[in-house]
CSV table of C-alpha atoms in Angstrom, one decimal:
chain,number,residue,atom,x,y,z
W,8,MET,CA,-15.5,29.1,4.9
W,9,ARG,CA,-12.1,30.5,4.0
W,10,LEU,CA,-9.1,28.4,3.1
W,11,GLY,CA,-5.5,29.4,2.2
W,12,ASN,CA,-4.9,29.9,-1.5
W,13,ALA,CA,-2.6,26.9,-1.6
W,14,LEU,CA,-5.1,24.7,0.1
W,15,SER,CA,-8.0,25.9,-2.1
W,16,ALA,CA,-5.9,24.9,-5.1
W,17,LEU,CA,-5.3,21.5,-3.5
W,18,VAL,CA,-9.0,20.9,-2.7
W,19,ASP,CA,-10.3,22.2,-6.0
W,20,SER,CA,-7.8,20.6,-8.3
W,21,GLY,CA,-10.3,18.1,-9.5
W,22,MET,CA,-11.5,14.6,-8.7
W,23,SER,CA,-8.1,12.9,-9.5
W,24,HIS,CA,-8.7,9.9,-7.1
W,25,PRO,CA,-11.8,7.8,-6.5
W,26,PHE,CA,-11.5,8.6,-2.8
W,27,ASP,CA,-12.1,12.2,-3.6
W,28,ALA,CA,-15.7,11.3,-4.5
W,29,LEU,CA,-16.6,10.0,-1.0
W,30,ALA,CA,-19.8,11.9,0.0
W,31,GLU,CA,-20.9,12.6,3.6
W,32,GLU,CA,-24.4,11.2,3.0
W,33,THR,CA,-22.9,7.9,1.7
W,34,LEU,CA,-20.8,7.6,4.8
W,35,ARG,CA,-23.7,8.4,7.1
W,36,ALA,CA,-25.8,5.7,5.4
W,37,ARG,CA,-23.3,2.9,6.4
W,38,PRO,CA,-24.1,0.7,9.5
W,39,SER,CA,-20.6,1.1,11.0
W,40,VAL,CA,-20.0,3.0,14.2
W,41,LYS,CA,-17.8,5.8,12.9
W,42,TRP,CA,-20.5,7.9,11.3
W,43,ARG,CA,-23.4,6.8,13.7
W,44,HIS,CA,-21.8,7.5,17.0
W,45,PHE,CA,-22.2,11.3,16.9
W,46,PRO,CA,-25.2,13.5,16.0
W,47,GLU,CA,-25.7,14.0,12.2
W,48,ASP,CA,-24.2,17.5,12.2
W,49,VAL,CA,-20.9,16.2,13.5
W,50,LEU,CA,-18.0,15.4,11.1
W,51,ALA,CA,-16.6,12.1,12.3
W,52,CYS,CA,-12.7,12.1,12.5
W,53,TRP,CA,-12.3,9.7,15.4
W,54,VAL,CA,-12.3,5.9,15.6
W,55,ALA,CA,-9.5,4.2,13.5
W,56,ASP,CA,-11.5,3.1,10.5
W,57,MET,CA,-10.7,4.5,7.1
W,58,ASP,CA,-13.7,5.9,5.1
W,59,PHE,CA,-12.3,4.2,2.0
W,60,PRO,CA,-14.0,1.1,0.5
W,61,PRO,CA,-11.7,-2.0,0.7
W,62,ALA,CA,-10.0,-3.4,-2.3
W,63,GLU,CA,-12.2,-5.1,-4.9
W,64,GLU,CA,-10.1,-8.2,-4.5
W,65,ILE,CA,-11.0,-8.5,-0.9
W,66,LEU,CA,-14.7,-7.9,-1.5
W,67,ARG,CA,-14.7,-10.5,-4.3
W,68,ALA,CA,-12.9,-13.0,-2.1
W,69,VAL,CA,-15.6,-12.7,0.6
W,70,THR,CA,-18.5,-12.8,-1.7
W,71,ASP,CA,-17.1,-15.8,-3.6
W,72,PHE,CA,-16.6,-17.6,-0.4
W,73,VAL,CA,-20.2,-17.0,0.6
W,74,ALA,CA,-21.4,-18.0,-2.9
W,75,ALA,CA,-19.5,-21.3,-2.6
W,76,GLY,CA,-21.9,-22.2,0.2
W,77,ASP,CA,-19.5,-23.6,2.8
W,78,LEU,CA,-19.5,-21.7,6.0
W,79,GLY,CA,-18.4,-24.7,8.2
W,80,TYR,CA,-15.4,-24.9,10.5
W,81,PRO,CA,-12.1,-24.1,8.8
W,82,PRO,CA,-9.0,-26.3,9.5
W,83,MET,CA,-7.6,-25.8,12.9
W,84,THR,CA,-4.5,-24.1,11.4
W,85,GLY,CA,-6.7,-21.8,9.2
W,86,LEU,CA,-7.6,-21.8,5.5
W,87,ALA,CA,-5.0,-23.3,3.2
W,88,GLY,CA,-2.2,-21.0,2.6
W,89,LEU,CA,-3.2,-18.4,5.3
W,90,ARG,CA,-0.3,-18.7,7.7
W,91,GLU,CA,2.1,-19.0,4.8
W,92,ALA,CA,0.8,-15.7,3.3
W,93,VAL,CA,1.4,-14.0,6.6
W,94,CYS,CA,4.9,-15.4,6.9
W,95,ASP,CA,5.7,-14.4,3.3
W,96,ARG,CA,4.5,-10.9,3.8
W,97,LEU,CA,6.4,-10.4,7.0
W,98,ALA,CA,9.6,-11.7,5.5
W,99,GLU,CA,9.3,-9.8,2.2
W,100,ARG,CA,8.1,-6.4,3.5
W,101,HIS,CA,9.5,-6.3,7.0
W,102,GLY,CA,12.4,-8.6,7.2
W,103,LEU,CA,10.9,-10.8,9.9
W,104,SER,CA,11.5,-14.5,9.3
W,105,LEU,CA,8.9,-16.9,10.8
W,106,GLU,CA,7.5,-20.4,10.2
W,107,PRO,CA,3.8,-21.1,10.0
W,108,ASP,CA,3.8,-22.9,13.3
W,109,ASP,CA,5.1,-19.7,15.0
W,110,LEU,CA,1.6,-18.1,14.3
W,111,GLN,CA,-1.7,-18.2,16.0
W,112,ALA,CA,-4.8,-16.6,14.5
W,113,LEU,CA,-6.9,-14.4,16.8
W,114,PRO,CA,-10.1,-12.4,16.5
W,115,GLY,CA,-8.2,-9.1,16.6
W,116,ILE,CA,-5.3,-7.4,18.4
W,117,ILE,CA,-7.1,-6.6,21.6
W,118,PRO,CA,-7.5,-10.3,22.5
W,119,GLY,CA,-3.7,-10.6,21.9
W,120,LEU,CA,-3.0,-7.8,24.3
W,121,ASN,CA,-5.1,-9.5,27.0
W,122,LEU,CA,-3.5,-12.9,26.4
W,123,ALA,CA,-0.1,-11.4,26.6
W,124,CYS,CA,-0.9,-9.8,30.0
W,125,SER,CA,-2.4,-13.1,31.3
W,126,VAL,CA,0.5,-15.3,30.1
W,127,LEU,CA,3.6,-13.1,30.5
W,128,ALA,CA,2.8,-11.5,33.9
W,129,GLY,CA,1.3,-13.0,37.0
W,130,PRO,CA,-1.3,-11.5,39.3
W,131,GLU,CA,-0.2,-8.0,40.6
W,132,GLU,CA,3.1,-8.2,38.6
W,133,GLY,CA,4.1,-5.1,36.7
W,134,VAL,CA,3.3,-4.4,33.1
W,135,ILE,CA,4.8,-1.2,31.6
W,136,VAL,CA,3.0,0.9,29.1
W,137,GLN,CA,4.4,4.0,27.4
W,138,PRO,CA,1.6,6.6,27.0
W,139,PRO,CA,0.2,8.3,25.1
W,140,VAL,CA,-0.9,4.9,23.7
W,141,TYR,CA,-3.9,3.0,22.4
W,142,PRO,CA,-6.4,2.7,25.3
W,143,PRO,CA,-6.7,-1.1,25.3
W,144,PHE,CA,-3.1,-1.3,26.5
W,145,MET,CA,-4.3,0.0,29.8
W,146,SER,CA,-7.6,-1.9,29.9
W,147,ALA,CA,-5.8,-5.2,29.2
W,148,VAL,CA,-3.5,-4.7,32.2
W,149,HIS,CA,-6.4,-3.6,34.5
W,150,GLY,CA,-8.7,-6.4,33.3
W,151,ASN,CA,-6.2,-9.1,34.0
W,152,GLY,CA,-5.4,-7.9,37.5
W,153,ARG,CA,-1.8,-6.9,36.7
W,154,GLU,CA,0.0,-3.8,38.1
W,155,LEU,CA,-0.2,-0.9,35.5
W,156,VAL,CA,3.2,0.9,35.4
W,157,TYR,CA,3.4,4.1,33.4
W,158,ASN,CA,6.6,5.2,31.6
W,159,PRO,CA,5.4,8.1,29.5
W,160,MET,CA,7.1,8.9,26.3
W,161,ARG,CA,8.6,12.3,25.9
W,162,GLU,CA,8.6,14.9,23.1
W,163,GLY,CA,11.8,15.4,21.1
W,164,GLU,CA,12.7,17.2,17.8
W,165,GLU,CA,11.4,14.3,15.7
W,166,GLY,CA,8.3,13.7,17.8
W,167,TRP,CA,7.5,11.4,20.6
W,168,GLU,CA,10.3,9.2,21.9
W,169,PHE,CA,11.0,6.5,24.4
W,170,ASP,CA,12.1,7.7,27.8
W,171,LEU,CA,14.8,5.1,28.5
W,172,GLU,CA,16.0,6.7,31.7
W,173,GLY,CA,12.4,6.6,32.9
W,174,LEU,CA,12.1,3.0,31.9
W,175,GLU,CA,15.1,2.0,33.9
W,176,ARG,CA,13.5,3.7,37.0
W,177,ALA,CA,10.1,2.1,36.3
W,178,VAL,CA,11.4,-1.5,36.3
W,179,LYS,CA,11.1,-3.3,39.6
W,180,PRO,CA,11.8,-6.9,40.7
W,181,SER,CA,8.1,-7.7,40.1
W,182,THR,CA,8.0,-6.1,36.6
W,183,ARG,CA,7.5,-8.7,33.9
W,184,LEU,CA,6.2,-7.2,30.6
W,185,LEU,CA,6.7,-4.2,28.4
W,186,MET,CA,4.0,-3.3,26.0
W,187,LEU,CA,5.2,-1.6,22.7
W,188,CYS,CA,3.2,0.0,20.0
W,189,ASN,CA,5.0,0.5,16.7
W,190,PRO,CA,4.0,2.2,14.4
W,191,GLN,CA,2.7,4.2,17.4
W,192,ASN,CA,-1.0,4.9,18.0
W,193,PRO,CA,-1.8,7.8,18.5
W,194,THR,CA,1.4,9.7,17.7
W,195,GLY,CA,2.2,8.2,14.4
W,196,ARG,CA,5.8,7.6,15.2
W,197,VAL,CA,7.7,4.9,13.2
W,198,PHE,CA,10.6,4.1,15.5
W,199,ARG,CA,14.0,3.9,14.0
W,200,ARG,CA,16.2,0.7,14.4
W,201,ASP,CA,18.6,2.5,16.7
W,202,GLU,CA,15.7,3.6,19.0
W,203,LEU,CA,14.4,0.0,19.1
W,204,GLU,CA,17.9,-1.4,19.7
W,205,ALA,CA,18.3,1.0,22.7
W,206,LEU,CA,14.9,-0.2,24.0
W,207,ALA,CA,15.9,-3.8,23.5
W,208,GLU,CA,19.1,-3.3,25.6
W,209,VAL,CA,16.9,-2.4,28.6
W,210,VAL,CA,14.6,-5.2,27.9
W,211,LEU,CA,17.3,-7.8,27.8
W,212,ARG,CA,19.2,-6.4,30.8
W,213,HIS,CA,16.0,-6.7,33.0
W,214,ARG,CA,14.8,-9.9,31.3
W,215,LEU,CA,11.4,-8.4,30.4
W,216,TRP,CA,8.9,-9.9,28.0
W,217,VAL,CA,7.7,-7.7,25.2
W,218,VAL,CA,4.3,-7.7,23.5
W,219,SER,CA,4.7,-5.6,20.3
W,220,ASP,CA,1.6,-4.3,18.7
W,221,GLU,CA,2.6,-3.9,15.0
W,222,LEU,CA,-0.9,-3.7,13.5
W,223,HIS,CA,0.0,-0.5,11.6
W,224,ALA,CA,3.2,-1.9,10.1
W,225,ASP,CA,1.9,-1.7,6.5
W,226,LEU,CA,0.9,1.9,7.0
W,227,VAL,CA,4.3,3.6,6.9
W,228,LEU,CA,4.0,7.1,5.2
W,229,GLY,CA,7.6,8.2,5.6
W,230,ASP,CA,9.0,11.4,6.9
W,231,ALA,CA,7.6,14.9,6.3
W,232,ALA,CA,8.3,18.3,7.5
W,233,ALA,CA,5.8,20.5,9.3
W,234,ASN,CA,4.7,21.9,5.9
W,235,GLY,CA,3.9,18.4,4.5
W,236,ARG,CA,6.9,18.3,2.2
W,237,SER,CA,9.1,15.2,2.2
W,238,VAL,CA,12.4,15.6,4.0
W,239,GLY,CA,14.1,13.0,1.9
W,240,ARG,CA,14.5,10.2,4.4
W,241,GLU,CA,12.9,6.9,3.8
W,242,LEU,CA,11.4,5.1,6.8
W,243,ARG,CA,10.8,1.4,7.1
W,244,HIS,CA,8.9,-0.5,9.8
W,245,VAL,CA,11.4,-2.5,11.9
W,246,PRO,CA,9.7,-5.4,13.8
W,247,PHE,CA,11.0,-5.6,17.3
W,248,ALA,CA,11.5,-9.4,17.0
W,249,ALA,CA,13.8,-8.8,14.0
W,250,LEU,CA,16.5,-7.1,16.2
W,251,GLY,CA,18.2,-10.4,17.0
W,252,ALA,CA,17.7,-14.0,18.2
W,253,GLU,CA,17.7,-13.2,21.9
W,254,VAL,CA,15.1,-10.4,21.5
W,255,ALA,CA,12.9,-12.6,19.3
W,256,GLN,CA,12.8,-15.2,22.1
W,257,ARG,CA,11.3,-12.6,24.5
W,258,THR,CA,8.9,-11.0,22.0
W,259,LEU,CA,5.3,-11.7,21.2
W,260,THR,CA,4.3,-9.8,18.0
W,261,LEU,CA,0.7,-8.8,17.1
W,262,TYR,CA,0.0,-8.1,13.4
W,263,GLY,CA,-2.9,-8.3,11.0
W,264,PRO,CA,-4.6,-6.8,7.9
W,265,THR,CA,-7.5,-5.0,9.5
W,266,LYS,CA,-6.1,-1.4,9.7
W,267,ALA,CA,-4.0,-1.4,6.5
W,268,PHE,CA,-6.8,-2.9,4.4
W,269,ASN,CA,-9.8,-1.4,6.3
W,270,ILE,CA,-11.6,-4.6,7.3
W,271,ALA,CA,-11.7,-4.1,11.1
W,272,GLY,CA,-15.2,-5.4,11.3
W,273,LEU,CA,-14.1,-8.9,10.2
W,274,LYS,CA,-12.1,-9.3,13.4
W,275,ILE,CA,-8.8,-11.0,12.7
W,276,GLY,CA,-5.2,-10.7,13.8
W,277,PHE,CA,-2.2,-12.9,14.5
W,278,ALA,CA,0.0,-13.5,17.5
W,279,MET,CA,3.5,-14.8,16.7
W,280,SER,CA,6.8,-15.6,18.2
W,281,ARG,CA,9.9,-17.7,17.5
W,282,ASN,CA,9.6,-18.9,21.1
W,283,ARG,CA,7.6,-22.1,20.6
W,284,GLU,CA,7.2,-22.6,24.4
W,285,LEU,CA,5.7,-19.1,24.6
W,286,MET,CA,3.3,-19.8,21.7
W,287,GLU,CA,2.2,-23.0,23.4
W,288,ARG,CA,1.4,-21.1,26.6
W,289,LEU,CA,-0.6,-18.6,24.6
W,290,ARG,CA,-2.6,-21.3,22.8
W,291,LEU,CA,-3.4,-23.0,26.1
W,292,ALA,CA,-4.6,-19.7,27.6
W,293,ALA,CA,-6.7,-19.0,24.5
W,294,SER,CA,-8.2,-22.5,24.4
W,295,GLY,CA,-12.0,-22.3,24.9
W,296,LEU,CA,-11.9,-18.5,25.3
W,297,VAL,CA,-10.4,-16.9,22.2
W,298,ALA,CA,-11.2,-18.3,18.8
W,299,SER,CA,-9.2,-17.9,15.6
W,300,GLY,CA,-10.5,-15.5,13.0
W,301,ASN,CA,-13.8,-16.5,11.3
W,302,VAL,CA,-13.7,-18.0,7.8
W,303,LEU,CA,-14.7,-14.8,6.0
W,304,ALA,CA,-12.0,-12.9,7.8
W,305,GLN,CA,-9.5,-15.6,6.8
W,306,ALA,CA,-10.6,-15.4,3.1
W,307,ALA,CA,-10.3,-11.6,3.2
W,308,THR,CA,-6.8,-11.8,4.7
W,309,LEU,CA,-5.6,-14.2,2.0
W,310,ALA,CA,-6.9,-11.8,-0.7
W,311,ALA,CA,-5.4,-8.8,1.0
W,312,TYR,CA,-1.9,-10.3,1.4
W,313,ARG,CA,-1.8,-12.0,-2.0
W,314,GLN,CA,-3.7,-9.5,-4.2
W,315,GLY,CA,-4.3,-6.3,-2.3
W,316,ASP,CA,-1.0,-4.4,-2.5
W,317,SER,CA,-1.9,-2.3,-5.5
W,318,TRP,CA,-4.9,-0.9,-3.6
W,319,LEU,CA,-2.7,-0.4,-0.5
W,320,ASP,CA,0.0,1.5,-2.4
W,321,GLY,CA,-2.7,3.8,-3.9
W,322,THR,CA,-4.2,4.3,-0.5
W,323,LEU,CA,-0.8,5.2,1.1
W,324,ASP,CA,-0.3,7.8,-1.6
W,325,TYR,CA,-3.7,9.3,-0.9
W,326,LEU,CA,-3.0,9.3,2.8
W,327,ARG,CA,0.3,11.1,2.2
W,328,GLY,CA,-1.6,13.8,0.3
W,329,ASN,CA,-4.0,14.1,3.2
W,330,ARG,CA,-1.2,14.3,5.7
W,331,ALA,CA,0.5,17.1,3.6
W,332,ALA,CA,-2.8,19.0,3.6
W,333,LEU,CA,-3.2,18.5,7.3
W,334,LEU,CA,0.3,19.7,8.1
W,335,GLU,CA,0.2,22.7,5.9
W,336,PHE,CA,-3.2,23.7,7.2
W,337,THR,CA,-2.1,23.3,10.8
W,338,ALA,CA,1.0,25.4,10.2
W,339,ARG,CA,-0.8,28.2,8.4
W,340,GLU,CA,-4.2,28.3,10.0
W,341,LEU,CA,-3.9,26.9,13.5
W,342,PRO,CA,-1.1,28.8,15.1
W,343,GLY,CA,-2.0,27.6,18.6
W,344,VAL,CA,-2.0,24.0,17.7
W,345,ARG,CA,1.1,21.8,17.5
W,346,LEU,CA,1.5,18.6,15.5
W,347,HIS,CA,4.5,16.4,14.8
W,348,ALA,CA,4.2,14.9,11.3
W,349,PRO,CA,2.9,11.4,11.7
W,350,GLN,CA,5.3,9.0,10.0
W,351,GLY,CA,2.9,6.1,9.9
W,352,THR,CA,-0.8,5.2,10.5
W,353,TYR,CA,-3.5,7.7,9.4
W,354,LEU,CA,-3.8,9.3,12.9
W,355,ALA,CA,-2.7,12.7,13.9
W,356,TRP,CA,-1.9,13.6,17.6
W,357,LEU,CA,-3.0,17.3,17.9
W,358,ASP,CA,-1.7,19.4,20.8
W,359,PHE,CA,-4.3,22.1,21.6
W,360,ARG,CA,-2.6,23.2,24.9
W,361,GLY,CA,-1.6,26.5,23.4
W,362,SER,CA,-5.2,27.3,22.5
W,363,ALA,CA,-6.3,27.6,26.2
W,364,LEU,CA,-9.6,25.8,25.7
W,365,GLY,CA,-10.3,25.5,29.4
W,366,GLY,CA,-11.1,21.7,29.3
W,367,PRO,CA,-10.6,18.6,27.3
W,368,ALA,CA,-9.9,19.5,23.7
W,369,ALA,CA,-12.1,16.9,22.2
W,370,ASP,CA,-15.1,17.9,24.3
W,371,PHE,CA,-14.6,21.6,23.3
W,372,LEU,CA,-14.3,20.8,19.6
W,373,LEU,CA,-17.3,18.5,19.6
W,374,GLU,CA,-19.5,21.1,21.3
W,375,ARG,CA,-18.2,24.2,19.4
W,376,ALA,CA,-16.9,22.9,16.1
W,377,ARG,CA,-19.1,19.8,15.7
W,378,VAL,CA,-16.1,17.7,14.8
W,379,GLY,CA,-15.7,14.3,16.5
W,380,LEU,CA,-12.2,13.5,17.6
W,381,ASN,CA,-10.8,11.0,20.1
W,382,SER,CA,-10.1,12.5,23.5
W,383,GLY,CA,-6.5,12.7,24.6
W,384,VAL,CA,-7.4,11.6,28.2
W,385,ASP,CA,-8.2,8.1,26.9
W,386,PHE,CA,-4.6,7.6,25.9
W,387,GLY,CA,-3.2,7.9,29.4
W,388,PRO,CA,-5.9,9.0,31.8
W,389,ASP,CA,-3.9,8.7,35.0
W,390,LEU,CA,-1.0,10.8,34.0
W,391,GLU,CA,0.0,14.0,35.7
W,392,PRO,CA,-0.2,16.4,34.0
W,393,GLY,CA,-3.0,14.8,32.0
W,394,LEU,CA,-3.5,14.6,28.3
W,395,GLU,CA,-6.8,16.6,28.1
W,396,GLY,CA,-5.2,19.2,25.8
W,397,PHE,CA,-4.6,16.6,23.1
W,398,ALA,CA,-6.9,15.0,20.6
W,399,ARG,CA,-6.5,12.3,18.0
W,400,LEU,CA,-7.7,13.0,14.5
W,401,ASN,CA,-8.3,10.3,11.8
W,402,PHE,CA,-7.4,11.8,8.4
W,403,ALA,CA,-8.3,8.7,6.4
W,404,THR,CA,-11.3,10.3,4.6
W,405,SER,CA,-11.8,12.3,1.5
W,406,ARG,CA,-9.6,15.4,1.2
W,407,ARG,CA,-12.7,17.6,0.9
W,408,LEU,CA,-14.2,16.2,4.2
W,409,LEU,CA,-10.9,16.5,5.9
W,410,MET,CA,-10.6,20.2,4.9
W,411,ARG,CA,-14.2,20.8,6.1
W,412,ALA,CA,-13.4,19.4,9.5
W,413,LEU,CA,-10.2,21.4,9.7
W,414,GLY,CA,-12.0,24.5,8.6
W,415,ARG,CA,-14.5,24.1,11.4
W,416,ILE,CA,-11.7,23.7,14.0
W,417,ARG,CA,-10.0,26.8,12.7
W,418,ASP,CA,-13.2,28.9,12.7
W,419,THR,CA,-13.9,27.8,16.3
W,420,LEU,CA,-10.4,28.7,17.5
W,421,THR,CA,-10.2,32.0,15.7
W,422,PRO,CA,-11.2,34.9,18.0
């Protein structure tokens, strides 16, 4: 299977990072869904799990907790120091100041999306989503009997952007809630402060509530040109609730360690707001239905936030290298495919519409290339025109496996 000279040199430059040694047979032997969902001849580049092993500090914290022999109920507020660790991290890394009582532990972000829909909008009241976006945004609205209102993002020079004019038109007297994803899944956008401030102006003018999914906040890669090279501009995650006191009072933020530290199976996240009345409403809605994270997830979170940043920094560097390889390969070898450089996450939103595949891109590539991607239609299925020409690719794997998957895609698309 041919590769460009530059990419051959990149792939064959030696095992300089432990993640380079990840073997397909090792990944297929794991019990998790990523490598067991498709047949064994399919390279899995879909669900948002990294193939990388978690930090040793996290694994040690979990095994030490089990070895201590106490798997009883944790305190109602969580393990000692847990909420303080979350607050410290948000303040130090992202400039969001919160108190421990502003936080509520949850078994993941999806329960937080559902709680937000049930608490911040009444039956048949409007909830705005901005596709393409993480599919549970839509299912949370539908599942809670709220009116799903689409305000699709639009493509600009930098990538996918808010359509503020469309948002103004979408707001009705019955509209209550705006759902925000930042860093954005699946497009990889990390929205600038000025973009978020413009969005906040609309929110405040119409007195909307906002639920801001910021699960990928610790996975900011920075800017890159189409060839993978840095364009010299540093990007930082800006929490929506950090835009000002009035915005903070109307915002419920969802955050957690599971994506950045690759522990999604432990099921933990945090809902937070400076609005104490809002947090009390959320706790009442969750009571008896939504538990806090289990004790092993809490122990893992403490280890991640107190001891895991060295692992995270190394992982981000590796992801930047994978992103560079992906962007260069796409530009050189996939002329019919468009890709805006993802600024955050480890997800790439590939546009195959120029390849004239004659159907959903992910279905075509699964059948012909034996590469498993997430289908674009899942990220906004009711849109016209639809998103069937798009597919989401997870590039958090070994560079060699990534290049194998891209090579299969290239060979399938080449006449």
